[in-house]
PDB file of C-alpha atoms in Angstrom:
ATOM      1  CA  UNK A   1     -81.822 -12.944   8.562  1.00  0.00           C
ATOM      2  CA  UNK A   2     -77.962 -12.902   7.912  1.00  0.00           C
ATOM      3  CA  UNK A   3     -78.689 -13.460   4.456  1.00  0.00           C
ATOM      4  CA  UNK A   4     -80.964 -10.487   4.256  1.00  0.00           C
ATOM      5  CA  UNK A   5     -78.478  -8.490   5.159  1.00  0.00           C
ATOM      6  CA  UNK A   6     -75.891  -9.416   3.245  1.00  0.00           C
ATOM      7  CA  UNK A   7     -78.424  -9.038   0.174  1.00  0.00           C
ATOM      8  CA  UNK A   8     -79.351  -5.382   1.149  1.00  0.00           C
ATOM      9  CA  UNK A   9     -75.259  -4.652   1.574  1.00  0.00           C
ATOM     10  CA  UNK A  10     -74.520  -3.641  -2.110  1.00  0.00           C
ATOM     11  CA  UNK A  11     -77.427  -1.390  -2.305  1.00  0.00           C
ATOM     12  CA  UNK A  12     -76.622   0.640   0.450  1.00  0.00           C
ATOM     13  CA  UNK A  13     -73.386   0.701  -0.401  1.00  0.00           C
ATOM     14  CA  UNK A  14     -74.647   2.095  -4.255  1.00  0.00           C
ATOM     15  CA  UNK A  15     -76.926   4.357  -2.222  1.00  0.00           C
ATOM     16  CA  UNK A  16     -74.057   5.974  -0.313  1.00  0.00           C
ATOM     17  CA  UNK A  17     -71.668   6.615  -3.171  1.00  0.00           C
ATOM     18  CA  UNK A  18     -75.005   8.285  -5.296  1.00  0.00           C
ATOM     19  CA  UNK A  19     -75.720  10.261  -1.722  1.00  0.00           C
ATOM     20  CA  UNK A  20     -71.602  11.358  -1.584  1.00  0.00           C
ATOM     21  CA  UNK A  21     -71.823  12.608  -5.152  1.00  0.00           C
ATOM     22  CA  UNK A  22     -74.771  14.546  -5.575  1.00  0.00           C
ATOM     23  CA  UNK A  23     -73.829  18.288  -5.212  1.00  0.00           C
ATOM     24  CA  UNK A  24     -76.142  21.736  -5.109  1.00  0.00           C
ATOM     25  CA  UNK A  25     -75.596  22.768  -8.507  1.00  0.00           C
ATOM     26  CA  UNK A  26     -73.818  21.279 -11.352  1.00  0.00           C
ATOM     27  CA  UNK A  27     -70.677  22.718 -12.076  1.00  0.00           C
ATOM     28  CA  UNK A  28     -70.192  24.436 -15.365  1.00  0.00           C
ATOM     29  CA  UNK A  29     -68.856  23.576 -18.530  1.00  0.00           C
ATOM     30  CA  UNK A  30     -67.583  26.287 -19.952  1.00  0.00           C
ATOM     31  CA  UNK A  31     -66.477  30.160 -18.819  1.00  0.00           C
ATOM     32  CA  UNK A  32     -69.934  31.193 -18.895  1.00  0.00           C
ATOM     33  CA  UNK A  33     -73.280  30.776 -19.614  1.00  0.00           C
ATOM     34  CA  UNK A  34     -75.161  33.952 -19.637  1.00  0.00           C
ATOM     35  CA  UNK A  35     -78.980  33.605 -19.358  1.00  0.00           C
ATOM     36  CA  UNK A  36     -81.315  33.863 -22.119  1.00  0.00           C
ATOM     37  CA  UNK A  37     -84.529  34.930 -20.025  1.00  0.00           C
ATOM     38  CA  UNK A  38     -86.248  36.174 -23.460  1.00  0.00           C
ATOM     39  CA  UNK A  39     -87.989  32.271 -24.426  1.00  0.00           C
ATOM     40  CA  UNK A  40     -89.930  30.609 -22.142  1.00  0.00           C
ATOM     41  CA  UNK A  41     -87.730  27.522 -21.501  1.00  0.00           C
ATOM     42  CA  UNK A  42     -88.424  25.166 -18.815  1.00  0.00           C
ATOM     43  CA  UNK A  43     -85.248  23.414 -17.838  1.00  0.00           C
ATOM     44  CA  UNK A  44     -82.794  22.868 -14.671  1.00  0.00           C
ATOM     45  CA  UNK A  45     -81.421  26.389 -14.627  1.00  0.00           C
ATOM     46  CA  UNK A  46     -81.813  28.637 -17.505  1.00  0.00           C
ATOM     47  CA  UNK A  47     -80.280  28.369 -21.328  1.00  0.00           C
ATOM     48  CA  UNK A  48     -77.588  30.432 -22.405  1.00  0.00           C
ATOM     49  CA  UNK A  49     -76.700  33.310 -25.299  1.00  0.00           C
ATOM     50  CA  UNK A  50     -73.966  32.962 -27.311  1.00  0.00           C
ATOM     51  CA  UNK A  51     -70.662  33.007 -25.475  1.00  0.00           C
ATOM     52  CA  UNK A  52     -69.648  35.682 -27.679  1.00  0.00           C
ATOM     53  CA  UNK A  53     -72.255  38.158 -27.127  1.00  0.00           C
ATOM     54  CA  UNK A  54     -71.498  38.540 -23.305  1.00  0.00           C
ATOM     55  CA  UNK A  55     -70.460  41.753 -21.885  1.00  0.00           C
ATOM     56  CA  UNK A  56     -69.893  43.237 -18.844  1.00  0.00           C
ATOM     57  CA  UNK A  57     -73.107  44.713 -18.530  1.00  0.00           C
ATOM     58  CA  UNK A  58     -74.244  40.921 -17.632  1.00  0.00           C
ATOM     59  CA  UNK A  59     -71.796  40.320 -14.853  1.00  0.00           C
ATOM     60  CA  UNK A  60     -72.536  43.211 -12.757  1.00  0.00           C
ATOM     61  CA  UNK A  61     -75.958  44.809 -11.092  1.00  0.00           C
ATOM     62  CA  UNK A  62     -77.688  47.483  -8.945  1.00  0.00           C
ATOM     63  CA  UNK A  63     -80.390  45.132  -7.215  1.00  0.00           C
ATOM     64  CA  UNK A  64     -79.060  45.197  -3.843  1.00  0.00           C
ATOM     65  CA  UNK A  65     -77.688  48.843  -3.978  1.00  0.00           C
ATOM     66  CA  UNK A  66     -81.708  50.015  -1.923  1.00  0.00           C
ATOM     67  CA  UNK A  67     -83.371  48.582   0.702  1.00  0.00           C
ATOM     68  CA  UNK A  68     -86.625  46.670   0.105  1.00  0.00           C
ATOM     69  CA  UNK A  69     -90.251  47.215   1.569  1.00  0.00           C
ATOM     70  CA  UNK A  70     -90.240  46.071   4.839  1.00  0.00           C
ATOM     71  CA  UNK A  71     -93.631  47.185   5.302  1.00  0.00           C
ATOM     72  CA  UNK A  72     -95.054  44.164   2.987  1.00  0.00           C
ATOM     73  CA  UNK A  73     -94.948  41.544   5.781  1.00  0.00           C
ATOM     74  CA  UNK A  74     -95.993  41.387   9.275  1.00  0.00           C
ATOM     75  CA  UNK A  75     -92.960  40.572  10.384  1.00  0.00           C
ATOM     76  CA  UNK A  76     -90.699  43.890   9.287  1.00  0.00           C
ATOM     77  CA  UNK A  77     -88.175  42.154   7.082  1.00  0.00           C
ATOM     78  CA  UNK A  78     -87.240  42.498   3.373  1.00  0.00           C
ATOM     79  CA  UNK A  79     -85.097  40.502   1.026  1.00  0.00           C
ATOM     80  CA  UNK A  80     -83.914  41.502  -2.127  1.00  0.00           C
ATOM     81  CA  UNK A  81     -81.569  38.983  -4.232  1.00  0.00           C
ATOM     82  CA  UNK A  82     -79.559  38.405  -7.013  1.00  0.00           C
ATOM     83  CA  UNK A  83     -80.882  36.039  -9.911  1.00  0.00           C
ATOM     84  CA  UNK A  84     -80.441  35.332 -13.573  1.00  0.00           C
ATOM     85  CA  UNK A  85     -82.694  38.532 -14.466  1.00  0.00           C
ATOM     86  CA  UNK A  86     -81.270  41.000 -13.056  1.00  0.00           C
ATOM     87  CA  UNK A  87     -77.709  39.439 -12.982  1.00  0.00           C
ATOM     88  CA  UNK A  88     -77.781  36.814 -15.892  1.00  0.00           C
ATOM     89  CA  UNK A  89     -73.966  36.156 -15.984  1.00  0.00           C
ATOM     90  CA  UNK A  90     -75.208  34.052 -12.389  1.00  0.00           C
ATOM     91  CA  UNK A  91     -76.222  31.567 -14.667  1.00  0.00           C
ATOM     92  CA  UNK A  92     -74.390  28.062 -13.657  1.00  0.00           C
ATOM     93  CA  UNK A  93     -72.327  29.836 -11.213  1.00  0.00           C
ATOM     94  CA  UNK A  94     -74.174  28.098  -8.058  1.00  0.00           C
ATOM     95  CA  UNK A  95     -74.619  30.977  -5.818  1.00  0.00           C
ATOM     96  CA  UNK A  96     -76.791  33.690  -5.364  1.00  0.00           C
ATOM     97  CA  UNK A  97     -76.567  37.433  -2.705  1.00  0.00           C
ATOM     98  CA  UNK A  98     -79.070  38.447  -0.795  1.00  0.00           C
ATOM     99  CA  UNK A  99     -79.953  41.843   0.838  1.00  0.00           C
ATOM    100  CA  UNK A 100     -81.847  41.570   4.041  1.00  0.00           C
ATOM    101  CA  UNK A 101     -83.186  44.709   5.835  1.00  0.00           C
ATOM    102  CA  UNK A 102     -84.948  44.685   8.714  1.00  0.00           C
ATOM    103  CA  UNK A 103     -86.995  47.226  10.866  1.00  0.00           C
ATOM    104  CA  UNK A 104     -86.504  47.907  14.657  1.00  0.00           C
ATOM    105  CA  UNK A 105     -87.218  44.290  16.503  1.00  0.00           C
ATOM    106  CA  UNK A 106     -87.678  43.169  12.621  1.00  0.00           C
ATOM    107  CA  UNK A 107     -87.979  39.360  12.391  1.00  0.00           C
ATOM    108  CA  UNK A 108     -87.017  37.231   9.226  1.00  0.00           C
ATOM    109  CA  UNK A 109     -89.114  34.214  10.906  1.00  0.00           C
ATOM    110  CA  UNK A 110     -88.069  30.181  10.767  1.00  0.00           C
ATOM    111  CA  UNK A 111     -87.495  29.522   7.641  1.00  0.00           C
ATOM    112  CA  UNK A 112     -85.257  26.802   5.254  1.00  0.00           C
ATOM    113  CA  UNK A 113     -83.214  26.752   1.546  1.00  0.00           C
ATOM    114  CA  UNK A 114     -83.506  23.631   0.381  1.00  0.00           C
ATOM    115  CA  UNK A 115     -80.952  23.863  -2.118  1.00  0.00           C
ATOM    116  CA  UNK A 116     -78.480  25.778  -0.639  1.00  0.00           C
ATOM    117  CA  UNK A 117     -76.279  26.575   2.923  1.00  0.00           C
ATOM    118  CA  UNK A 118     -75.963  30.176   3.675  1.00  0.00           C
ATOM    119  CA  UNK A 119     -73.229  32.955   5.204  1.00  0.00           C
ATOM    120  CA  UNK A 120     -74.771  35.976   6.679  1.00  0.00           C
ATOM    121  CA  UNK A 121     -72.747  38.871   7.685  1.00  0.00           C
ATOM    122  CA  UNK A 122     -74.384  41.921   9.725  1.00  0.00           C
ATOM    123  CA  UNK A 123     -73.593  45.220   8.228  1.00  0.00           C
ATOM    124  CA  UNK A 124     -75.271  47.384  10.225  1.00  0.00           C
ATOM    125  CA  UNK A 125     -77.343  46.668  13.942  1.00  0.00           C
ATOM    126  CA  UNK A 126     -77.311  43.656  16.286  1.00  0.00           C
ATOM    127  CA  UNK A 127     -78.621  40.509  14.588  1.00  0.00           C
ATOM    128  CA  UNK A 128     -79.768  37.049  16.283  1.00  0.00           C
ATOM    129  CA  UNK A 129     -79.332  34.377  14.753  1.00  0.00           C
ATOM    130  CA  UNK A 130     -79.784  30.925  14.939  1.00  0.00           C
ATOM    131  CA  UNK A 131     -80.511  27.563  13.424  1.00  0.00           C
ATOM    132  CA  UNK A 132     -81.773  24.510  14.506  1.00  0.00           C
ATOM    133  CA  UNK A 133     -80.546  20.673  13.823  1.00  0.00           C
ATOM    134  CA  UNK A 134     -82.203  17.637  12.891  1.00  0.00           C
ATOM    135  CA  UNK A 135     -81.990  16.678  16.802  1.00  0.00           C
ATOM    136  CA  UNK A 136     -84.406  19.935  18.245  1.00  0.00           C
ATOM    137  CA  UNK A 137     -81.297  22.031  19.197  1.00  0.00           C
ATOM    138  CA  UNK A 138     -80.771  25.705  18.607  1.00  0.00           C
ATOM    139  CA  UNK A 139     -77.271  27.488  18.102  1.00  0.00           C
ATOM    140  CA  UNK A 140     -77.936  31.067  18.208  1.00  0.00           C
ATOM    141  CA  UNK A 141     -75.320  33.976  18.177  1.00  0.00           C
ATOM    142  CA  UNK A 142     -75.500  37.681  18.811  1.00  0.00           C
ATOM    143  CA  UNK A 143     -73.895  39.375  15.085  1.00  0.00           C
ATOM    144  CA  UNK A 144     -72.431  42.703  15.614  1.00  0.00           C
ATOM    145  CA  UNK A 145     -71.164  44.516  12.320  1.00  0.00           C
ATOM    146  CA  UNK A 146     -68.649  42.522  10.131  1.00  0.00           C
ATOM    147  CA  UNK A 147     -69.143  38.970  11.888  1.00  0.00           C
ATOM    148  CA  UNK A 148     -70.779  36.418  10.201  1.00  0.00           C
ATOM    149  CA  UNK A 149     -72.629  32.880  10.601  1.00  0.00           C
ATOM    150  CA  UNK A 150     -73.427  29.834   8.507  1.00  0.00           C
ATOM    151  CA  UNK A 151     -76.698  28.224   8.615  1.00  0.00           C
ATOM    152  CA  UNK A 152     -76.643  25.001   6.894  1.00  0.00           C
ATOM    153  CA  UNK A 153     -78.416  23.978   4.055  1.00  0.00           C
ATOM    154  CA  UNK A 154     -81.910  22.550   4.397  1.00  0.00           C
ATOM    155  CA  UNK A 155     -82.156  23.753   8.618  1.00  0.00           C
ATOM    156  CA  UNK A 156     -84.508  25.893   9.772  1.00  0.00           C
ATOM    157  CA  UNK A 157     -82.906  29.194  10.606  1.00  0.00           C
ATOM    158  CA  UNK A 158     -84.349  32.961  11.415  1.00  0.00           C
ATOM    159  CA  UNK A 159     -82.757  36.651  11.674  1.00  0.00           C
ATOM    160  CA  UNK A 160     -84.178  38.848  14.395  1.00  0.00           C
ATOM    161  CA  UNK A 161     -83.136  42.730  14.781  1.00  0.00           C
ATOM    162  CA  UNK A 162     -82.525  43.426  18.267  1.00  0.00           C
ATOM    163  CA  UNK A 163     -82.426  46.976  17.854  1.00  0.00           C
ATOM    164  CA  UNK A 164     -85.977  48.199  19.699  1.00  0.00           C
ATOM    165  CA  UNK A 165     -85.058  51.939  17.769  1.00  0.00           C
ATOM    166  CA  UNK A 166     -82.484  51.006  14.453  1.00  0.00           C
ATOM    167  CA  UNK A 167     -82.904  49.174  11.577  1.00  0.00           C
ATOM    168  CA  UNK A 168     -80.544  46.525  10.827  1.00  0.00           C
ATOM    169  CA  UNK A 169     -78.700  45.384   7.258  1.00  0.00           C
ATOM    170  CA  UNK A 170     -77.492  42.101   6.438  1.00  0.00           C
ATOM    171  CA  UNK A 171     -75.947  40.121   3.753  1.00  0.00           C
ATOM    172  CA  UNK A 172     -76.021  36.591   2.586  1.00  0.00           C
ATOM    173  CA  UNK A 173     -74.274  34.073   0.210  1.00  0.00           C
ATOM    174  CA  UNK A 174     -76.049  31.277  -0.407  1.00  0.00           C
ATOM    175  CA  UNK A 175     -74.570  28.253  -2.419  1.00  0.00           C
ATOM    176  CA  UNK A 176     -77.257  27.837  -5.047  1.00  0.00           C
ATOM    177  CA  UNK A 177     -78.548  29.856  -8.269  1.00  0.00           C
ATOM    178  CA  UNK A 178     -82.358  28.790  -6.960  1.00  0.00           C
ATOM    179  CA  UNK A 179     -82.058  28.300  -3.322  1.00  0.00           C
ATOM    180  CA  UNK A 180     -85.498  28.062  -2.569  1.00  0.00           C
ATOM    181  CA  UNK A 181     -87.293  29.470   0.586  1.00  0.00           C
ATOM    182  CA  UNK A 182     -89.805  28.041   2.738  1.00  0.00           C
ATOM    183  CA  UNK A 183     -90.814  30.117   5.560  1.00  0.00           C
ATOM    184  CA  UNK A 184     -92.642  27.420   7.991  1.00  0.00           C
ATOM    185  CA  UNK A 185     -94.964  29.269   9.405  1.00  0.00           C
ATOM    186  CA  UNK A 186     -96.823  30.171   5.514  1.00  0.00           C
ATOM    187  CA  UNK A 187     -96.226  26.514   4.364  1.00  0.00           C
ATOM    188  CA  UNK A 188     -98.524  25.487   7.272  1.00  0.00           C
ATOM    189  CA  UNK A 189    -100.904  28.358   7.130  1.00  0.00           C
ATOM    190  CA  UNK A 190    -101.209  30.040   4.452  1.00  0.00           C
ATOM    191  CA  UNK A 191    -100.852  26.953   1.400  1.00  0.00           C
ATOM    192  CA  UNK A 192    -103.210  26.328  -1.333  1.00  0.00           C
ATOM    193  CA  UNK A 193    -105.365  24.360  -1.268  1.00  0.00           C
ATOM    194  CA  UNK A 194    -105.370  25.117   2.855  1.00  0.00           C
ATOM    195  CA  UNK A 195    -103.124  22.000   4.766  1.00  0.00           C
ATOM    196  CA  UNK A 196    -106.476  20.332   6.483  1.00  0.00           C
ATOM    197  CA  UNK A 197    -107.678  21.879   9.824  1.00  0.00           C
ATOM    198  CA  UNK A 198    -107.126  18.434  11.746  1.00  0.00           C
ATOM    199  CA  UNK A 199    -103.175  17.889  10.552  1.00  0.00           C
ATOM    200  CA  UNK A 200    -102.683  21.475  12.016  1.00  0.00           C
ATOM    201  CA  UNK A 201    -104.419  20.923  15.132  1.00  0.00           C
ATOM    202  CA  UNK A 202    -102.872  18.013  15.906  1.00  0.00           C
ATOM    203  CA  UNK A 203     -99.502  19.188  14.744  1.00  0.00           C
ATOM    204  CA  UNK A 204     -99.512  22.026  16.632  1.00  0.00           C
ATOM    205  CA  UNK A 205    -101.895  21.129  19.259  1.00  0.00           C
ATOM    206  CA  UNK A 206    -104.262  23.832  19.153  1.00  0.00           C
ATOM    207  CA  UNK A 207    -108.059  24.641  18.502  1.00  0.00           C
ATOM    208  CA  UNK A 208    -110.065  25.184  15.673  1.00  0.00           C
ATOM    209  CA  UNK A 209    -110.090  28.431  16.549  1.00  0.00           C
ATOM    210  CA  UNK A 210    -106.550  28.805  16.239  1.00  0.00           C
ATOM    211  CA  UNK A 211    -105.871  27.979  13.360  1.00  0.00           C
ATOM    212  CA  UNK A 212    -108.996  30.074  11.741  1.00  0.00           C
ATOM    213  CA  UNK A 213    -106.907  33.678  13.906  1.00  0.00           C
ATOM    214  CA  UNK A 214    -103.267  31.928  12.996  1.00  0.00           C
ATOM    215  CA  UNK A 215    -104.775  32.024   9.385  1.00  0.00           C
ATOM    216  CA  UNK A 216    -106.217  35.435   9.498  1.00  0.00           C
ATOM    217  CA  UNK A 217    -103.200  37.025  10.977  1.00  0.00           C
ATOM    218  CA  UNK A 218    -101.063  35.433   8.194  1.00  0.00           C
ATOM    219  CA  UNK A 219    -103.318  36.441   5.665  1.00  0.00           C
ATOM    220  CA  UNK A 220    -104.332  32.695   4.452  1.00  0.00           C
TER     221      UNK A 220
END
C-alpha cells in the first residue's frame, strides 16, 4: 500500500502543476488580432486580418447601446453581448460585456459560464443576486445602483429584479471571449435528443407527469 502511494506521488504532483497553469483564455501574442469572421474557420477563437488593416471602427460598438426583447423568454430577461462580430478587435482579448435587462420581478434563472467568472454591476433597479458553491450554499446580495458582485466561474448563479413595477439594467464582465452559458433548467428540459424521462424523475424526484408540464412550460 505504501508503495502505491509513493508510485501515484509524481503524477499528482504533474497533475497539479498542469491544473495551476491552465488559464481561461490564452494570452495574446501580439497588439491585436482583429477577427476575420468572413471564412468559415473552425479553430480555438477566431483568425485574424492583417495587423495593418485595423482601424478604429473594430475596437468600438453600438450592441449594448438598446435593450433586448425581454418578451422572448418566460422568464422576462434579456442579454445582449459583445463578441468578435459585432466587436472583432475582442478577438484574443479574453473578455466579453454583457447587457442584461430585465422586466418587473424579471428573473435571469440558475444558470453557469463555464469558461469564464463574472462582475455584475446594477445600473438601474434592485437586483438579487446570488451564487451557489460546490458545497449547496447560497451567497446572495441585494444590488442597488453602482454596486457590484462576482460570481465565480463555472457556479451556478441567477439575477432576479425585485422591482414588482420597474425594470431593472445590469452589466457584466466576464473573463472569457466565449464564456459559454448553460441555463440548468433548459439543459435538463428542453435538450436534444430529450435527457431520458427516468434520469429526470429520479433527479428531481417527480412524476411522469412532471416532467411532460415542466417540458411544455419550457417549450421542450
Amino acid at each position: 500500500m505504501k508503495k502505491t502511494s509513493h508510485s501515484l506521488l509524481p503524477s499528482l504532483l504533474t497533475l497539479a502543476l498542469l491544473l495551476g497553469s491552465t488559464k481561461a483564455d490564452p494570452h495574446p501574442l501580439q497588439d491585436y488580432c482583429i477577427a476575420d469572421t468572413s471564412k468559415p474557420f473552425y479553430l480555438n477563437g477566431a483568425p485574424c486580418i492583417d495587423p495593418k488593416l485595423a482601424a478604429s471602427s473594430h475596437f468600438t460598438t453600438a450592441a449594448l447601446s438598446k435593450p433586448g426583447n425581454t418578451k422572448a423568454t418566460p422568464y422576462g430577461f434579456s442579454v445582449k453581448v459583445t463578441n468578435v462580430t459585432n466587436l472583432p478587435g475582442l478577438n484574443t482579448m479574453g473578455l466579453t460585456m454583457a447587457r442584461v435587462d430585465l422586466d418587473p420581478n424579471g428573473l435571469v434563472p440558475l444558470h453557469s459560464h463555464p469558461r469564464a467568472s463574472e462582475v455584475t454591476i446594477c445600473i438601474k433597479g434592485s437586483l438579487l443576486v446570488g451564487f451557489v458553491n460546490t458545497s449547496n450554499y447560497v451567497f446572495t446580495q441585494l444590488l442597488r445602483p453602482g454596486e457590484s458582485f462576482v460570481f465565480p466561474r463555472g457556479l451556478i448563479h441567477f439575477l432576479y429584479n425585485m422591482e414588482t413595477m420597474d425594470s431593472a439594467l445590469a452589466v457584466s464582465g466576464l473573463s472569457s471571449q466565449s464564456p459559454g452559458t448553460q441555463i440548468a433548467a433548459f439543459a435538463a428540459f428542453t435538450s436534444k435528443p430529450s435527457m431520458p424521462d427516468e434520469v429526470l424523475k429520479k433527479s428531481f424526484q417527480i412524476s411522469n407527469q412532471d416532467v411532460t408540464r415542466i417540458r411544455r412550460n419550457l417549450g421542450g
